[in-house]
XYZ file of C-alpha atoms in Angstrom:
713
model
C 80.592 -17.357 2.412
C 79.193 -14.329 1.475
C 80.442 -10.515 2.074
C 77.505 -10.147 4.669
C 78.061 -13.003 6.971
C 81.797 -11.870 6.783
C 80.946 -8.740 8.423
C 78.559 -9.995 10.741
C 81.583 -11.946 12.243
C 83.306 -8.621 12.132
C 80.616 -6.961 13.836
C 80.076 -9.679 16.374
C 83.822 -9.869 17.096
C 83.731 -6.125 17.758
C 80.542 -6.549 20.242
C 82.503 -8.946 22.154
C 85.857 -6.551 22.537
C 83.614 -3.803 23.381
C 81.659 -5.487 25.985
C 85.250 -6.317 27.540
C 86.367 -2.952 26.852
C 83.603 -1.243 28.322
C 83.608 -3.180 31.719
C 85.615 -1.210 34.291
C 89.002 -2.664 34.091
C 89.309 -2.897 37.956
C 86.071 -4.666 38.202
C 87.228 -7.061 35.768
C 89.764 -8.471 38.817
C 86.612 -9.427 40.585
C 85.539 -13.203 39.979
C 81.789 -11.952 39.807
C 82.434 -9.465 36.967
C 83.931 -12.369 34.910
C 81.144 -14.707 35.777
C 78.500 -12.003 34.530
C 80.492 -11.558 31.255
C 80.670 -15.155 30.833
C 76.714 -15.798 31.492
C 76.095 -12.804 29.369
C 77.910 -14.466 26.300
C 76.405 -17.810 27.047
C 72.748 -16.597 27.314
C 73.348 -15.032 24.030
C 74.836 -17.804 22.228
C 72.100 -18.866 20.095
C 70.889 -15.477 18.798
C 74.883 -15.011 18.397
C 74.932 -17.795 15.993
C 71.782 -16.643 14.132
C 73.312 -13.321 13.533
C 76.445 -15.086 12.227
C 74.025 -16.973 9.534
C 71.835 -14.057 8.689
C 73.497 -10.792 9.588
C 70.400 -9.392 10.663
C 70.690 -5.922 11.693
C 67.586 -5.763 14.147
C 69.342 -8.622 15.986
C 72.400 -6.917 15.907
C 70.772 -4.024 18.057
C 69.225 -6.533 20.244
C 72.867 -8.041 20.838
C 74.442 -4.707 21.271
C 71.675 -3.776 23.886
C 72.157 -7.200 25.906
C 76.173 -6.656 25.940
C 75.620 -3.152 27.395
C 76.458 -1.223 24.268
C 73.096 0.186 23.042
C 73.346 3.557 21.526
C 74.174 6.049 24.457
C 71.031 8.143 24.998
C 70.009 10.365 27.870
C 68.503 8.347 30.974
C 64.636 8.020 30.484
C 62.431 5.985 32.472
C 60.740 3.079 31.251
C 57.246 3.293 30.575
C 55.072 0.330 32.016
C 53.415 -1.892 29.923
C 50.147 -1.905 32.156
C 50.208 1.952 32.859
C 46.937 2.201 30.812
C 45.268 -1.032 32.072
C 43.005 0.458 34.782
C 39.544 -0.565 35.179
C 37.898 1.639 38.059
C 35.880 -0.513 40.661
C 34.162 0.347 43.581
C 35.998 0.220 46.830
C 34.783 0.638 50.208
C 36.449 4.318 51.304
C 36.403 5.903 54.506
C 34.272 8.974 55.298
C 36.349 12.088 54.793
C 35.606 15.731 55.026
C 36.875 18.417 52.772
C 38.621 21.649 54.619
C 38.921 24.993 52.552
C 40.377 27.751 54.681
C 39.407 30.821 52.951
C 41.265 34.303 53.043
C 39.922 36.938 50.435
C 41.092 35.821 46.868
C 37.452 36.518 46.173
C 37.817 35.528 42.402
C 39.365 32.104 43.056
C 37.081 31.409 45.956
C 34.093 32.240 44.034
C 35.291 29.959 41.070
C 35.754 27.013 43.402
C 32.853 27.327 45.237
C 30.681 27.502 42.109
C 32.501 24.704 40.442
C 32.567 22.420 43.418
C 29.532 20.691 43.872
C 29.542 19.205 40.228
C 32.664 17.432 41.234
C 31.564 15.774 44.566
C 29.974 12.625 45.929
C 26.444 13.427 46.666
C 26.807 12.896 50.569
C 30.450 14.568 50.748
C 30.905 16.903 53.522
C 32.881 20.185 53.480
C 34.068 22.631 55.851
C 34.626 26.196 55.095
C 36.495 28.345 57.250
C 36.414 32.161 56.702
C 39.896 33.293 58.269
C 38.906 36.686 58.857
C 38.725 37.906 55.214
C 38.310 41.854 54.615
C 36.238 41.447 51.510
C 32.814 41.311 52.216
C 31.953 39.548 49.272
C 33.387 36.494 50.745
C 30.835 35.620 53.202
C 28.185 36.000 50.378
C 30.042 33.660 48.324
C 30.188 31.158 51.399
C 26.573 31.612 52.391
C 25.284 30.677 48.414
C 27.348 27.745 48.627
C 25.900 26.561 51.883
C 22.588 27.217 50.422
C 23.582 24.939 47.546
C 25.507 22.273 49.238
C 23.502 21.266 52.358
C 26.716 19.082 53.834
C 28.315 22.088 54.672
C 29.768 23.464 57.921
C 30.834 27.142 58.091
C 33.309 28.757 60.325
C 33.617 32.520 60.630
C 36.662 33.641 62.384
C 36.970 37.163 63.338
C 40.722 37.772 63.067
C 42.915 36.413 60.287
C 45.310 34.121 62.359
C 46.722 32.442 59.293
C 46.562 28.836 57.494
C 47.495 26.850 60.226
C 44.969 28.073 62.898
C 42.177 27.783 60.303
C 43.165 24.333 59.467
C 43.595 23.374 63.074
C 40.083 24.911 63.821
C 38.203 22.950 61.195
C 40.003 19.583 61.698
C 38.508 20.188 65.313
C 35.376 20.033 63.893
C 35.725 16.808 62.115
C 33.016 14.180 62.140
C 34.216 11.170 64.167
C 36.648 8.870 62.194
C 36.722 10.996 59.153
C 39.804 11.554 57.225
C 40.391 15.380 56.373
C 41.179 16.638 52.668
C 42.825 20.027 52.896
C 41.967 21.960 49.802
C 43.094 25.490 48.959
C 40.640 28.153 47.969
C 42.653 28.821 44.897
C 42.475 25.030 43.507
C 40.491 23.686 40.452
C 39.518 20.159 41.171
C 38.440 18.082 38.347
C 35.357 15.764 38.347
C 35.093 12.588 40.529
C 38.496 13.461 42.279
C 37.642 12.559 45.883
C 37.534 8.864 45.428
C 40.627 8.754 43.570
C 42.230 10.800 46.248
C 41.256 8.564 48.877
C 41.916 5.383 47.202
C 45.330 4.826 48.570
C 43.897 4.940 52.096
C 41.827 1.778 51.162
C 44.565 -0.334 50.239
C 46.989 0.640 52.818
C 46.472 2.194 56.259
C 49.930 3.117 56.773
C 49.623 5.926 53.961
C 49.180 9.070 56.171
C 48.751 11.472 53.303
C 48.029 11.555 49.469
C 48.683 14.192 47.204
C 47.572 14.571 43.520
C 49.366 15.743 40.583
C 48.877 19.542 39.414
C 49.823 22.205 37.091
C 51.761 23.915 39.928
C 52.834 21.366 43.019
C 56.454 21.528 43.085
C 57.779 18.259 42.650
C 54.360 16.943 41.495
C 53.885 19.457 38.682
C 53.123 18.771 35.249
C 54.503 19.059 32.643
C 57.263 20.839 35.190
C 57.449 22.769 38.151
C 58.607 25.948 35.791
C 55.686 26.104 33.607
C 52.957 28.482 35.115
C 49.961 28.094 33.083
C 46.661 29.204 34.615
C 44.883 26.466 35.573
C 41.608 26.765 33.546
C 38.916 24.304 33.833
C 39.340 23.139 30.347
C 43.145 22.490 30.664
C 42.588 20.575 34.164
C 39.661 18.483 32.602
C 41.812 17.725 29.844
C 44.575 16.680 31.856
C 42.732 14.671 34.077
C 41.095 12.907 31.310
C 44.357 11.345 30.778
C 45.211 10.514 34.424
C 41.936 8.842 34.830
C 43.005 6.388 32.312
C 46.208 5.563 34.263
C 46.429 2.581 36.593
C 47.390 4.255 40.042
C 50.723 3.021 41.064
C 51.992 2.975 44.429
C 54.405 5.889 44.596
C 55.727 7.326 47.836
C 57.010 10.692 48.441
C 58.993 12.371 51.213
C 56.039 14.850 52.153
C 52.799 15.670 51.230
C 51.734 18.950 49.596
C 49.080 21.212 51.361
C 47.500 22.715 48.131
C 45.367 19.335 48.070
C 46.253 16.993 50.446
C 44.335 14.119 52.121
C 45.235 13.138 55.767
C 44.481 9.734 57.136
C 42.394 10.064 60.227
C 44.746 7.523 62.141
C 47.593 9.710 61.940
C 45.672 13.084 62.723
C 44.767 11.465 65.836
C 48.666 10.217 66.534
C 50.343 13.369 65.250
C 47.961 16.154 66.326
C 47.377 19.487 64.976
C 49.741 21.698 62.759
C 52.601 23.237 64.494
C 51.500 26.992 64.975
C 55.346 27.713 64.919
C 54.649 28.343 61.298
C 52.218 31.138 61.927
C 50.274 32.164 58.701
C 51.341 29.155 56.778
C 54.141 27.406 54.672
C 55.835 24.582 55.796
C 53.551 23.517 58.288
C 52.262 20.409 56.247
C 55.852 19.285 55.586
C 56.440 19.436 59.454
C 53.322 17.443 59.974
C 54.323 14.774 57.602
C 57.770 14.392 58.895
C 56.111 13.629 62.513
C 53.877 11.308 60.607
C 57.074 9.619 59.007
C 58.723 9.188 62.368
C 55.490 7.104 63.568
C 55.753 5.177 60.507
C 53.260 6.820 58.303
C 54.282 7.177 54.621
C 52.927 9.662 52.110
C 51.685 8.889 48.592
C 51.039 10.238 45.166
C 47.604 9.965 43.504
C 49.183 9.345 40.225
C 45.921 9.142 38.111
C 44.420 12.474 39.453
C 45.444 16.260 38.428
C 43.974 19.224 40.525
C 44.650 22.551 39.327
C 46.380 25.301 41.157
C 46.731 28.802 41.030
C 49.502 29.305 43.445
C 49.891 31.465 46.583
C 46.143 33.227 46.210
C 44.966 31.583 49.373
C 47.498 33.061 51.641
C 47.238 36.891 50.730
C 50.832 37.031 49.891
C 51.816 40.560 51.600
C 54.854 38.774 53.369
C 54.960 35.632 51.583
C 58.779 35.793 50.754
C 59.593 36.090 54.472
C 57.133 33.487 55.491
C 58.478 30.980 53.238
C 62.214 31.888 54.556
C 61.147 31.597 58.035
C 59.555 28.208 57.285
C 62.302 27.064 55.371
C 64.658 27.642 58.507
C 62.691 25.902 60.720
C 62.204 22.843 58.699
C 66.067 22.654 57.965
C 66.855 22.956 61.547
C 64.176 20.439 62.476
C 64.846 17.800 59.771
C 68.226 18.337 58.237
C 67.980 15.605 55.676
C 64.577 16.697 54.329
C 65.915 18.936 51.549
C 68.319 16.377 50.362
C 65.514 13.841 50.259
C 63.272 15.795 48.274
C 66.257 16.423 45.951
C 66.811 12.859 45.515
C 63.156 12.191 44.899
C 62.807 14.320 41.958
C 66.135 13.167 40.606
C 64.641 9.811 40.540
C 61.880 10.899 38.693
C 59.274 8.345 39.884
C 56.443 9.990 38.325
C 57.970 10.192 34.851
C 55.511 7.729 33.039
C 52.468 9.781 34.240
C 54.216 13.141 33.807
C 55.110 12.293 30.030
C 51.438 10.752 29.669
C 49.643 13.583 31.104
C 51.857 16.080 29.287
C 50.250 14.942 26.031
C 46.956 16.007 27.268
C 48.725 19.212 28.094
C 50.005 19.495 24.753
C 46.661 18.856 23.044
C 45.102 21.628 25.080
C 47.479 24.280 24.315
C 48.388 23.538 20.691
C 47.385 26.170 18.380
C 48.426 24.198 15.383
C 48.913 20.558 14.409
C 51.515 18.964 16.523
C 54.404 17.206 14.596
C 55.393 13.975 15.656
C 58.622 12.495 14.168
C 60.036 9.083 13.795
C 63.698 9.281 14.192
C 66.804 7.028 15.064
C 69.469 7.183 17.828
C 72.295 6.931 15.865
C 73.174 10.699 15.303
C 74.892 11.879 12.141
C 73.182 13.826 9.357
C 69.728 12.504 9.824
C 69.685 13.593 13.559
C 71.122 17.048 12.431
C 68.015 17.317 9.944
C 65.670 16.045 12.667
C 67.016 19.048 15.086
C 66.585 21.347 12.617
C 63.095 20.490 11.951
C 62.346 20.719 15.517
C 63.517 24.020 15.911
C 61.822 25.032 12.670
C 58.762 23.808 14.145
C 59.286 25.842 17.499
C 60.174 28.892 15.036
C 56.768 28.458 13.028
C 54.565 28.842 16.401
C 54.393 25.047 17.367
C 55.767 25.240 20.886
C 55.694 21.459 21.130
C 57.135 18.396 18.903
C 57.116 14.723 19.747
C 60.028 12.258 18.645
C 59.484 8.638 18.452
C 62.989 7.185 18.306
C 64.138 3.756 17.504
C 67.329 2.019 18.481
C 67.534 2.994 22.011
C 67.042 0.489 25.133
C 63.467 -0.090 24.272
C 61.634 -0.552 21.123
C 60.422 3.179 21.024
C 61.552 6.248 23.085
C 58.940 9.029 23.229
C 60.486 12.634 23.334
C 58.344 15.801 24.140
C 60.431 18.418 22.985
C 58.955 21.782 24.235
C 60.854 25.202 23.596
C 61.149 25.261 27.382
C 62.008 21.717 28.427
C 62.137 18.041 27.610
C 60.513 14.856 28.769
C 60.892 11.562 27.805
C 60.381 7.635 28.410
C 60.961 4.150 27.040
C 58.099 2.196 25.637
C 58.262 -1.423 24.763
C 54.384 -2.042 23.899
C 53.074 -0.484 20.814
C 49.652 -0.364 22.640
C 50.997 1.906 25.227
C 52.624 3.981 22.509
C 49.371 4.681 20.779
C 47.437 5.217 24.025
C 50.236 7.735 25.163
C 49.670 9.801 21.681
C 45.833 9.433 21.919
C 45.206 12.756 23.098
C 46.716 14.599 20.157
C 44.092 14.689 18.054
C 45.657 17.028 15.616
C 49.076 15.596 14.605
C 51.437 15.407 11.695
C 53.336 12.259 11.256
C 56.659 12.775 9.845
C 58.956 10.024 9.081
C 62.691 10.869 9.083
C 64.596 7.449 9.829
C 63.963 4.188 11.481
C 67.101 2.789 10.996
C 68.003 0.095 13.833
C 64.344 -0.332 14.726
C 64.312 -3.720 17.012
C 61.328 -5.128 14.622
C 61.972 -3.349 11.539
C 59.005 -5.042 9.676
C 56.449 -3.330 12.163
C 57.493 0.181 11.239
C 55.202 0.696 8.219
C 52.186 -0.597 10.109
C 53.020 1.483 13.029
C 53.520 4.506 10.739
C 49.971 3.904 9.030
C 48.184 3.423 12.163
C 49.695 6.627 13.749
C 48.910 8.577 10.484
C 45.341 7.451 10.361
C 43.275 10.524 10.084
C 46.272 12.746 10.063
C 49.036 14.157 7.640
C 51.737 11.800 6.899
C 55.180 13.126 5.385
C 58.132 10.712 4.568
C 61.770 12.278 4.305
C 64.180 9.886 2.727
C 67.221 10.399 4.869
C 68.352 6.842 4.108
C 66.880 4.103 1.735
C 65.288 2.051 4.376
C 61.752 2.562 2.873
C 63.206 0.760 -0.254
C 65.230 -1.851 1.627
C 65.894 -3.271 4.951
C 69.580 -2.483 3.844
C 69.301 1.096 4.016
C 72.324 1.870 1.933
C 70.991 -0.473 -0.885
C 74.005 -2.715 -0.429
C 73.467 -6.263 -1.114
C 75.031 -9.505 0.406
C 78.118 -8.930 -1.958
C 78.768 -5.589 -0.107
C 77.973 -3.901 -3.305
C 75.468 -1.577 -4.785
C 73.413 -2.868 -7.806
C 70.474 -0.388 -7.773
C 67.189 -0.777 -6.840
C 66.631 -4.302 -5.780
C 64.303 -6.354 -8.025
C 61.035 -7.143 -6.089
C 61.879 -10.810 -6.486
C 65.123 -10.766 -5.400
C 66.381 -13.500 -2.807
C 69.248 -11.766 -1.584
C 69.094 -11.691 2.184
C 70.462 -8.476 2.658
C 67.160 -7.099 1.386
C 64.873 -9.141 3.353
C 64.101 -9.695 7.384
C 65.036 -13.068 8.392
C 62.889 -14.598 11.064
C 64.126 -14.552 14.583
C 62.967 -16.254 17.427
C 58.835 -15.788 17.484
C 59.392 -12.892 14.891
C 58.391 -14.073 11.470
C 60.545 -13.137 8.504
C 59.576 -10.530 5.887
C 60.691 -11.292 2.055
C 61.947 -8.201 -0.025
C 58.417 -8.308 -2.003
C 56.650 -8.037 1.288
C 58.708 -5.365 2.699
C 58.149 -3.318 -0.395
C 54.464 -4.052 -0.272
C 54.305 -2.578 3.157
C 56.217 0.548 2.562
C 54.378 0.824 -0.768
C 51.353 1.483 1.595
C 52.992 4.139 3.428
C 54.231 6.088 0.064
C 50.582 5.802 -1.421
C 49.222 7.037 1.839
C 51.996 9.978 2.378
C 50.856 13.560 1.589
C 54.528 14.536 0.715
C 57.480 12.394 0.144
C 60.828 14.526 0.280
C 64.217 13.790 -1.099
C 67.077 15.657 -0.719
C 68.812 14.884 -4.098
C 67.630 14.458 -7.402
C 69.604 11.062 -7.496
C 67.380 9.785 -4.384
C 64.323 11.012 -6.256
C 65.395 8.671 -9.198
C 65.587 5.408 -6.932
C 62.473 6.382 -5.099
C 60.506 6.663 -8.179
C 61.897 3.514 -9.507
C 60.804 1.561 -6.430
C 57.474 3.320 -5.748
C 56.285 4.785 -8.977
C 52.770 5.620 -7.084
C 54.535 8.795 -5.377
C 53.479 10.757 -8.211
C 53.299 14.352 -7.661
C 54.089 14.113 -3.942
C 57.436 13.625 -4.336
C 59.549 16.757 -3.609
C 63.309 17.355 -3.951
C 64.485 19.829 -1.524
C 68.244 19.679 -0.735
C 69.539 20.350 2.702
C 70.665 23.991 3.577
C 74.325 23.682 4.250
C 74.768 26.469 7.110
C 78.251 25.687 8.686
C 80.940 25.269 6.022
C 85.002 25.857 6.633
C 87.031 28.614 4.710
C 88.848 28.360 1.646
C 92.132 26.442 2.381
C 95.528 26.867 0.580
C 96.751 24.301 -2.027
C 99.669 22.303 -1.548
C 98.985 19.801 1.045
C 100.251 16.096 0.512
C 97.573 14.076 2.697
C 94.417 12.697 1.326
C 91.609 14.034 3.510
C 88.387 11.949 4.344
C 85.423 13.749 6.259
C 82.874 11.897 8.498
C 82.422 8.528 10.095
C 83.637 5.704 8.119
C 82.355 2.075 8.042
C 81.576 -0.258 5.210
C 78.949 1.472 3.145
C 81.040 4.777 3.796
C 84.103 3.305 2.043
C 86.026 1.518 5.047
C 87.434 -1.389 2.888
C 88.215 1.006 0.136
C 90.421 3.407 2.487
C 92.004 -0.105 3.969
C 92.949 -1.605 0.453
C 94.378 2.023 -0.514
C 96.945 1.888 2.369
C 98.474 -1.363 1.029
C 99.076 -0.004 -2.525
C 99.469 3.755 -2.102
C 102.175 5.525 -0.258
C 100.391 8.753 0.337
C 99.117 9.391 3.691
C 95.202 9.286 4.597
C 93.882 11.473 7.547
C 90.205 10.458 8.345
C 88.624 13.560 9.985
C 86.024 11.509 12.009
C 85.803 8.041 13.346
C 86.709 4.417 11.534
C 84.403 1.421 12.451
C 86.538 -1.122 14.397
C 86.063 -3.466 11.527
C 88.940 -1.855 9.641
C 92.323 -0.452 10.627
C 94.675 2.243 9.023
C 98.384 1.556 9.704
C 100.880 4.201 10.696
C 101.603 6.731 9.142
C 97.655 7.197 8.259
C 95.583 8.976 10.788
C 92.178 8.617 12.664
C 91.300 11.821 14.169
C 88.080 10.575 15.673
C 85.138 13.024 16.260
C 85.057 16.839 15.467
C 82.999 19.775 14.935
C 82.183 21.440 11.766
C 84.147 24.456 12.823
C 87.383 22.619 13.228
C 87.490 21.123 9.888
C 89.674 23.735 8.346
C 92.222 23.942 11.443
C 92.355 20.019 11.478
C 92.871 19.897 7.580
C 95.762 22.482 8.169
C 97.066 19.939 10.960
C 97.053 17.280 8.747
C 98.133 18.826 5.399
C 95.116 18.120 3.607
C 95.475 18.968 -0.232
C 92.723 17.028 -1.657
C 89.366 15.046 -0.102
C 87.790 11.936 -1.071
C 84.451 10.763 -0.338
C 84.810 7.116 -0.225
C 81.280 5.861 0.098
C 80.364 2.785 -2.133
C 76.592 3.528 -2.024
C 74.563 6.229 -2.860
C 74.076 8.803 -0.291
C 70.548 10.701 -0.022
C 72.629 13.952 0.621
C 76.191 14.298 1.837
C 76.916 16.860 4.146
C 80.620 16.113 4.162
C 80.699 16.609 0.505
C 79.581 20.193 0.585
C 82.042 20.909 3.433
C 84.862 19.406 1.596
C 84.033 21.639 -1.453
C 83.728 24.810 0.763
C 87.526 24.479 1.426
C 88.295 25.039 -2.231
C 90.439 21.882 -2.657
C 89.845 19.040 -5.107
C 87.155 16.476 -4.071
C 86.785 13.241 -5.628
C 83.794 10.507 -5.021
C 82.624 7.358 -7.154
C 79.911 7.597 -9.423
C 77.282 7.022 -6.951
C 74.238 9.162 -5.446
C 73.933 12.593 -4.026
C 77.652 12.749 -3.773
C 78.591 12.510 -7.418
C 75.475 14.841 -8.206
C 77.034 17.543 -6.152
C 80.627 16.778 -7.242
C 79.757 16.747 -11.231
C 78.417 20.281 -10.879
C 81.361 21.752 -8.892
C 84.637 22.906 -10.587
C 86.950 21.210 -7.997
C 84.585 18.017 -8.281
C 85.905 14.807 -9.661
C 83.794 11.806 -10.232
C 85.804 8.632 -10.262
C 83.972 6.072 -12.785
C 85.748 3.076 -11.227
C 84.528 0.024 -9.488
C 85.364 0.495 -5.678
C 87.848 -2.449 -5.662
C 89.822 -1.629 -8.510
C 92.188 -0.336 -5.696
C 95.243 0.636 -8.038
C 93.211 2.472 -10.689
C 91.458 4.613 -7.912
C 94.667 5.418 -6.430
C 95.991 6.777 -9.843
C 93.165 8.936 -10.003
C 93.501 10.075 -6.656
C 97.274 11.108 -7.024
C 96.056 13.486 -10.020
C 93.990 15.352 -7.653
C 97.366 16.680 -6.099
C 98.454 17.984 -9.396
C 94.981 19.954 -9.852
C 95.528 23.796 -9.324
């Protein structure tokens, strides 16, 4: 058998052992836990056999996910495949009357009343309640609207008695059988909003209230409750344009929110008016909703509607803080579990798919420059460090938002919105949904960072080209994945032999067929990625040696190729000579030299200390040390702890850039590596660097060369 299937067997063994180790040991005593483990293994048996045959790393990712060993990421809601499958149809909606209590705030009132007719059905009835406004212009605005909109009933109250009294007065004037739509005077409704708000009543008569999403509506805020952007008409229409495309889902919440809330007539009759205990306002809708819940009513989200809200303007605001505190005390006393239920609802994030989708509209509206869209992986390491720095640089350069499309997680794609103040994310399996989510970003810069561990690697080039059509495209070579599915350029024999020939039949450089997924030869792989290289506006490598490999594989890159080494910001201080341990920095697997180190322990008496992690396929016996994860700031301390006197970068593949090499050099101790890639390029130019021109399996000769390092001043 070739080396790759042997490694496949090692990986598979690790999968099974890790799966058992990941299960809580107490739960393993329960028969159901064992049954689950056995059924998982049995269901995966055919894929395990396929993996043993071809070692396909995409299948390895799928197996890890099924064994519960997917790369750990922060929790994210799955985005439904049918989120955008919505075709609006005519439905019988019960009659409803819009109730607008008004108290001063003439600018907001004038803006709403001027806009409102263009957003309403032709026969929509409206009740305006002037709650004793002291600004004489309010009467003029109301009169002007009543002349424009014939289905208007106006109520003027001589004294300001507050929101509760104004609403109760208006509801008492509702036509028979009408639902009520409470609309604050500081709102910005979009076009065609009423049918979407009322639609849940047509499907379920037990829905007591319906509340839309908004820029400012507490737990229903988009993008978050902490962002208080003014609800301009352009902003709300842009966000609502996304919401209109969404399939309305049955999402319930603990209470309706009174800035814009439809109340079912059946529950208006059952519950009665708002409680006057709440005075001029705040808390009355929570109290009413809890009473409706006790009678079997439920509260729904109009998840395909965004209504703008200025917030607090319609309440005058003089004693707002005291009113809110008083209302909260009443609610807490009457409904002790209410606050906990709201917190639990918010934590479960049931509107996360809609929030993320609509936030893309928010991003598009607010963007003052092109929005960067990065394609990255979920493996961490240097590529992730570089990606985070690119996002931070984008924020510093004025792009408040950046998008990351991440592979290697629990779904085919993870969509992340990185704002300088918050982060949203969702998991997507359907590529059509991904395109729909990004559709609002009409000005985007697609930046390929790394797609290693994509569940279907063959599709990545086409996805890149589709996302970048009509937009700027940049490619970053953090690895050699665009040259070969074997992103470290190792063949099936586990060795590096340069850029694979186009006609190679080495399975390491091809994508094998799996299930209903067709395979891809190496020549086809290079053709697809060649199209990406030809379309790219910029191709960035981080070392001259990487540039040479890229040009060999893709001569068409021409002048678009840029060599731009990473800036190494955090490096350890210089260390004293005299240590007797060989230090190895970073995570070590096969490509990073795990077999080399394991072989050295059999013929070499000197101790090896890995400051980092070691792949479970390899073992280093005592007295050798594997420290585990570390921070860059701990390198000097750990080197002293383990008595490091020289460093070895044992990678058997070319690195595109090696942070570990630069960090080791900064200590002033001798550093050695094989004659490969960016690591050799760096060490050959450094006084304390040593390039070992030997084959990685020439263990005794390597040991002799490493011994010489400790005699180097």
